[in-house]
């Protein structure tokens, strides 16, 4: 049964309580009153939130991030952050800081406001008993080898490790083996029952003919479907009850149960979604028919293949036939159904696959699965019998087999550990890492089979020596004890690891913890997670401990994209799994009634990289790895009640406390179950960036300390994909400066990027990674010289010595100081108000550390040289006015302006002819420079990069000069649309004028005064207008200041035909639609055509077009040629696209013939150039027409 879901808080309600905790307000929670689905993330935060993310990476991450926190504390920046999100090793030091704030900083009730370094935010004060440094830091230094603080084989720490491992492995292994013994005994019982002599009560001939008879049942179902399902089911039950006995009856029951239960589970999982009723109805009858056929076929083939009771046993052949009879029967039945599916595949209508086939496919797959499982178990039985004979007389052989299995298990654990420490690293093609998961999967399967064979040998040995009953009793008792008494969080390595973290990291914050030298756990080390939130005391930063809620068997595997886990968070306020959340119960002391785990337990779960359930890794490695890791209790994870499902259960449902162990054993953990299995947050996302983005933090500082010797930033790539897929948030950042160059040094220690939320909001992301740039302290450089893998040594190394620990700590401190010191040392920093320092910190750091575009340094000299050339143009003759418009301050500084009454300064005179002429050439050259920079530097994407701030300001000066803006509508035609669109978008160059471009009718004989007419006259001679011809001009105003200057940019000669369908016709030849060269492709032709369509004179008669002429139809004749070149064909296609995009279409046959006739009779006598012998369909010429509506005043 699915656990009932409580409404809970939802992520919105949880974040509201988190913000209250930051302010020190009381946490009064209210559950949702409706069932509406809230967004999975915070779309509109109430204020700007700052987040600090410390990634996973074991003690390497904890130590590096300790230095990072110390550096931020020195620069008085720790108070900036609202959230502290941690994963794994980052959680070690994050837990230390949170506990220290609770016990030393917040205990006094002081408010650590933003950027207030005087408040106790981090241990900084040196203390004499601790060698001149804070005792808490000294404690961390002494426990750098936190798993075994005191070295040596014969000491208490080593003994504690051995005892913990032994007490973890022995109970869980016994529990797993007991379950295997019970499973083998159950199979033995079924196999023994199947070996009973059984026959069909009717004559043997009927038994042999039954399988073939059932093949003809599908046609009956095809002809008569009404109520046939119920009749077939009744017949099948009657057949089993009356006709069978012995082994065949058992085979009948097994088949019926498998097919029934399999279909029930399938429908529960696949058809649980709304809207699946139709599919369910289509497949139900078909599956029932297939199941009845399968049962009958299985019984029939079982009767044929089973050995006779009186048959002699020749070399064990009878035993083999008996063992494999069920498998062969199921396989043969599946083959018969496949044959029937083939023979009747033509049944059904339509081109798709008939619905009845899906039911048959499900039945076939379950028969084949049953056959494979039974055959595998039978094979293991034979192998176990052979092994029992070999080992029965040799105890040393038994010891050798156990040693061999243990050795294989050690290899498996080592491989599992390597993979778990690189949670986001993908397989590399052509590398050996590609085969590690495959090898581990094969190795685990081999070990699991060996264990099963060993259990079979044990069962056979017990049967031969008469203690099989005692074996069953012991196994059953052990399984029952496991269900009732096995507390997964206390019997295992989780308890040991939690105690070590509490002593090493939380013990440093307890009173006297720094001076104590006890390596064993102390009562005062740990504290409840909910105790971090003190009523009335602001909780900043609020600690988010990120884990992975394993989801290996979700109801719908596609719903979690085969990730194998969902994000889970444990915080002082409450717990969340995905977007479901609930607050800790104020009086809850036990986890079943809403109590919180301890801080050390949460840290251990978040750092449970070595675990049986590891999210997507477990899905890739297979169930055998999961089984063995659980059986040997190689697990650090934590089972905890689901925030909304885990609190509503009856007493008997909570009784089997060991049930989670068996779920873990068989990989049945689910993120939406009553209990969720929490493991390393890196099994979902290793940076803890995901949960900060979910909370819509605008400013995030990420410390990426995962093991990344190739600096491929796998963890970051995984986080970017997850936030895009789940929240629609895009992160743009260039990580290349973090990559080491040929000398092994990186260009930068920190990089900056942008966070783009789908609501239109934008934020800043700063990312720090352990890198070496060449200016590290001497001791860090020396350690690097002796350890080539530094600073990315294996996460599996959790035993740091003094030099290793101090090198990572000092590197973290050095990186932060050198990254933020250029920001905090600016003179304006101390002048900022406390409430604005956080945003200013990220904004200034973004300008400082946003990586330069690739190759920018090499291109800078060219850019500077070209800019100097453009500046020189402003000092040439005729450009002095443009100089003052581009550099307006020059007017004020030089005193070349006059005061106006309102105090506004402006140039003394309008531009003269020399100013206009000179500005045209200068503007043209400036645009060429802008285009070059736009293309070279990809400004369409990088325009907001700090490196281009000066260039963008320089462009803005030009773009806002009145003379430049005057020429822009004319010059833009000389440049690509992508470039002109960029300038218009960024600098508001879109025309702002009083008069819009419009069409004017030339009422007199045209004179070569306009720009278009002047160019026409130069190219074609004086334009002649005969009777019926009119000249329409496209007038485009350009603006200087507040004055519009009209310019004729295009023209067309049209012929008016008064008598046409429903009004007059205005027609023109495509060659008479004239846009001067130099303005092509700038949109002038499209604008002119749109203006022609809307020309108000078309519908106004008795005016300038002619007496009683109301044009309702426009027509254009497009030239074509059968011998056109490629360029001419391109021109013809462009013309057709131009007109079609404005609503012109081909006329019908009647109108086309009229147009050709009009052209031959009228245009030929009126000087229209071209070949007038074209007739419809006999040349590639084309007519296009469209209707125009009369104006309201017509």
mmCIF file with all atom_site columns, N, CA and C in Angstrom, residues 369-391:
data_model
loop_
_atom_site.group_PDB
_atom_site.id
_atom_site.type_symbol
_atom_site.label_atom_id
_atom_site.label_alt_id
_atom_site.label_comp_id
_atom_site.label_asym_id
_atom_site.label_entity_id
_atom_site.label_seq_id
_atom_site.pdbx_PDB_ins_code
_atom_site.Cartn_x
_atom_site.Cartn_y
_atom_site.Cartn_z
_atom_site.occupancy
_atom_site.B_iso_or_equiv
_atom_site.pdbx_formal_charge
_atom_site.auth_seq_id
_atom_site.auth_comp_id
_atom_site.auth_asym_id
_atom_site.auth_atom_id
_atom_site.pdbx_PDB_model_num
ATOM 1  N N  . UNK A 1 369 ? 10.849 -14.904 -17.626 1.00 0.00 ? 369 UNK A N  1
ATOM 2  C CA . UNK A 1 369 ? 11.526 -14.543 -16.380 1.00 0.00 ? 369 UNK A CA 1
ATOM 3  C C  . UNK A 1 369 ? 11.474 -15.686 -15.384 1.00 0.00 ? 369 UNK A C  1
ATOM 4  N N  . UNK A 1 370 ? 10.313 -16.294 -15.240 1.00 0.00 ? 370 UNK A N  1
ATOM 5  C CA . UNK A 1 370 ? 10.179 -17.424 -14.318 1.00 0.00 ? 370 UNK A CA 1
ATOM 6  C C  . UNK A 1 370 ? 11.082 -18.577 -14.737 1.00 0.00 ? 370 UNK A C  1
ATOM 7  N N  . UNK A 1 371 ? 11.138 -18.844 -16.035 1.00 0.00 ? 371 UNK A N  1
ATOM 8  C CA . UNK A 1 371 ? 11.989 -19.934 -16.526 1.00 0.00 ? 371 UNK A CA 1
ATOM 9  C C  . UNK A 1 371 ? 13.455 -19.651 -16.226 1.00 0.00 ? 371 UNK A C  1
ATOM 10 N N  . UNK A 1 372 ? 13.885 -18.399 -16.444 1.00 0.00 ? 372 UNK A N  1
ATOM 11 C CA . UNK A 1 372 ? 15.286 -18.056 -16.194 1.00 0.00 ? 372 UNK A CA 1
ATOM 12 C C  . UNK A 1 372 ? 15.619 -18.167 -14.713 1.00 0.00 ? 372 UNK A C  1
ATOM 13 N N  . UNK A 1 373 ? 14.747 -17.678 -13.850 1.00 0.00 ? 373 UNK A N  1
ATOM 14 C CA . UNK A 1 373 ? 15.020 -17.745 -12.415 1.00 0.00 ? 373 UNK A CA 1
ATOM 15 C C  . UNK A 1 373 ? 15.070 -19.188 -11.925 1.00 0.00 ? 373 UNK A C  1
ATOM 16 N N  . UNK A 1 374 ? 14.122 -19.998 -12.378 1.00 0.00 ? 374 UNK A N  1
ATOM 17 C CA . UNK A 1 374 ? 14.122 -21.402 -11.927 1.00 0.00 ? 374 UNK A CA 1
ATOM 18 C C  . UNK A 1 374 ? 15.349 -22.142 -12.460 1.00 0.00 ? 374 UNK A C  1
ATOM 19 N N  . UNK A 1 375 ? 15.687 -21.887 -13.711 1.00 0.00 ? 375 UNK A N  1
ATOM 20 C CA . UNK A 1 375 ? 16.869 -22.559 -14.263 1.00 0.00 ? 375 UNK A CA 1
ATOM 21 C C  . UNK A 1 375 ? 18.134 -22.117 -13.541 1.00 0.00 ? 375 UNK A C  1
ATOM 22 N N  . UNK A 1 376 ? 18.231 -20.800 -13.197 1.00 0.00 ? 376 UNK A N  1
ATOM 23 C CA . UNK A 1 376 ? 19.398 -20.335 -12.454 1.00 0.00 ? 376 UNK A CA 1
ATOM 24 C C  . UNK A 1 376 ? 19.484 -20.979 -11.092 1.00 0.00 ? 376 UNK A C  1
ATOM 25 N N  . UNK A 1 377 ? 18.360 -21.102 -10.399 1.00 0.00 ? 377 UNK A N  1
ATOM 26 C CA . UNK A 1 377 ? 18.371 -21.720 -9.079  1.00 0.00 ? 377 UNK A CA 1
ATOM 27 C C  . UNK A 1 377 ? 18.703 -23.209 -9.170  1.00 0.00 ? 377 UNK A C  1
ATOM 28 N N  . UNK A 1 378 ? 18.184 -23.853 -10.180 1.00 0.00 ? 378 UNK A N  1
ATOM 29 C CA . UNK A 1 378 ? 18.516 -25.271 -10.357 1.00 0.00 ? 378 UNK A CA 1
ATOM 30 C C  . UNK A 1 378 ? 19.999 -25.459 -10.641 1.00 0.00 ? 378 UNK A C  1
ATOM 31 N N  . UNK A 1 379 ? 20.574 -24.548 -11.416 1.00 0.00 ? 379 UNK A N  1
ATOM 32 C CA . UNK A 1 379 ? 22.004 -24.631 -11.694 1.00 0.00 ? 379 UNK A CA 1
ATOM 33 C C  . UNK A 1 379 ? 22.812 -24.420 -10.419 1.00 0.00 ? 379 UNK A C  1
ATOM 34 N N  . UNK A 1 380 ? 22.390 -23.465 -9.594  1.00 0.00 ? 380 UNK A N  1
ATOM 35 C CA . UNK A 1 380 ? 23.076 -23.239 -8.315  1.00 0.00 ? 380 UNK A CA 1
ATOM 36 C C  . UNK A 1 380 ? 22.960 -24.485 -7.417  1.00 0.00 ? 380 UNK A C  1
ATOM 37 N N  . UNK A 1 381 ? 21.826 -25.161 -7.481  1.00 0.00 ? 381 UNK A N  1
ATOM 38 C CA . UNK A 1 381 ? 21.676 -26.385 -6.680  1.00 0.00 ? 381 UNK A CA 1
ATOM 39 C C  . UNK A 1 381 ? 22.672 -27.445 -7.129  1.00 0.00 ? 381 UNK A C  1
ATOM 40 N N  . UNK A 1 382 ? 22.802 -27.617 -8.421  1.00 0.00 ? 382 UNK A N  1
ATOM 41 C CA . UNK A 1 382 ? 23.780 -28.599 -8.909  1.00 0.00 ? 382 UNK A CA 1
ATOM 42 C C  . UNK A 1 382 ? 25.196 -28.204 -8.505  1.00 0.00 ? 382 UNK A C  1
ATOM 43 N N  . UNK A 1 383 ? 25.511 -26.874 -8.634  1.00 0.00 ? 383 UNK A N  1
ATOM 44 C CA . UNK A 1 383 ? 26.841 -26.425 -8.235  1.00 0.00 ? 383 UNK A CA 1
ATOM 45 C C  . UNK A 1 383 ? 27.049 -26.601 -6.744  1.00 0.00 ? 383 UNK A C  1
ATOM 46 N N  . UNK A 1 384 ? 26.003 -26.344 -5.948  1.00 0.00 ? 384 UNK A N  1
ATOM 47 C CA . UNK A 1 384 ? 26.130 -26.539 -4.506  1.00 0.00 ? 384 UNK A CA 1
ATOM 48 C C  . UNK A 1 384 ? 26.334 -27.992 -4.145  1.00 0.00 ? 384 UNK A C  1
ATOM 49 N N  . UNK A 1 385 ? 25.671 -28.903 -4.841  1.00 0.00 ? 385 UNK A N  1
ATOM 50 C CA . UNK A 1 385 ? 25.865 -30.327 -4.581  1.00 0.00 ? 385 UNK A CA 1
ATOM 51 C C  . UNK A 1 385 ? 27.299 -30.746 -4.885  1.00 0.00 ? 385 UNK A C  1
ATOM 52 N N  . UNK A 1 386 ? 27.810 -30.231 -6.004  1.00 0.00 ? 386 UNK A N  1
ATOM 53 C CA . UNK A 1 386 ? 29.219 -30.544 -6.340  1.00 0.00 ? 386 UNK A CA 1
ATOM 54 C C  . UNK A 1 386 ? 30.168 -29.980 -5.293  1.00 0.00 ? 386 UNK A C  1
ATOM 55 N N  . UNK A 1 387 ? 29.898 -28.739 -4.859  1.00 0.00 ? 387 UNK A N  1
ATOM 56 C CA . UNK A 1 387 ? 30.766 -28.099 -3.869  1.00 0.00 ? 387 UNK A CA 1
ATOM 57 C C  . UNK A 1 387 ? 30.694 -28.840 -2.539  1.00 0.00 ? 387 UNK A C  1
ATOM 58 N N  . UNK A 1 388 ? 29.510 -29.321 -2.168  1.00 0.00 ? 388 UNK A N  1
ATOM 59 C CA . UNK A 1 388 ? 29.382 -30.045 -0.899  1.00 0.00 ? 388 UNK A CA 1
ATOM 60 C C  . UNK A 1 388 ? 30.198 -31.323 -0.918  1.00 0.00 ? 388 UNK A C  1
ATOM 61 N N  . UNK A 1 389 ? 30.209 -31.998 -2.049  1.00 0.00 ? 389 UNK A N  1
ATOM 62 C CA . UNK A 1 389 ? 30.993 -33.219 -2.138  1.00 0.00 ? 389 UNK A CA 1
ATOM 63 C C  . UNK A 1 389 ? 32.486 -32.930 -2.042  1.00 0.00 ? 389 UNK A C  1
ATOM 64 N N  . UNK A 1 390 ? 32.931 -31.800 -2.630  1.00 0.00 ? 390 UNK A N  1
ATOM 65 C CA . UNK A 1 390 ? 34.350 -31.468 -2.622  1.00 0.00 ? 390 UNK A CA 1
ATOM 66 C C  . UNK A 1 390 ? 34.819 -31.005 -1.245  1.00 0.00 ? 390 UNK A C  1
ATOM 67 N N  . UNK A 1 391 ? 33.935 -30.320 -0.508  1.00 0.00 ? 391 UNK A N  1
ATOM 68 C CA . UNK A 1 391 ? 34.368 -29.720 0.753   1.00 0.00 ? 391 UNK A CA 1
ATOM 69 C C  . UNK A 1 391 ? 34.023 -30.571 1.966   1.00 0.00 ? 391 UNK A C  1
#
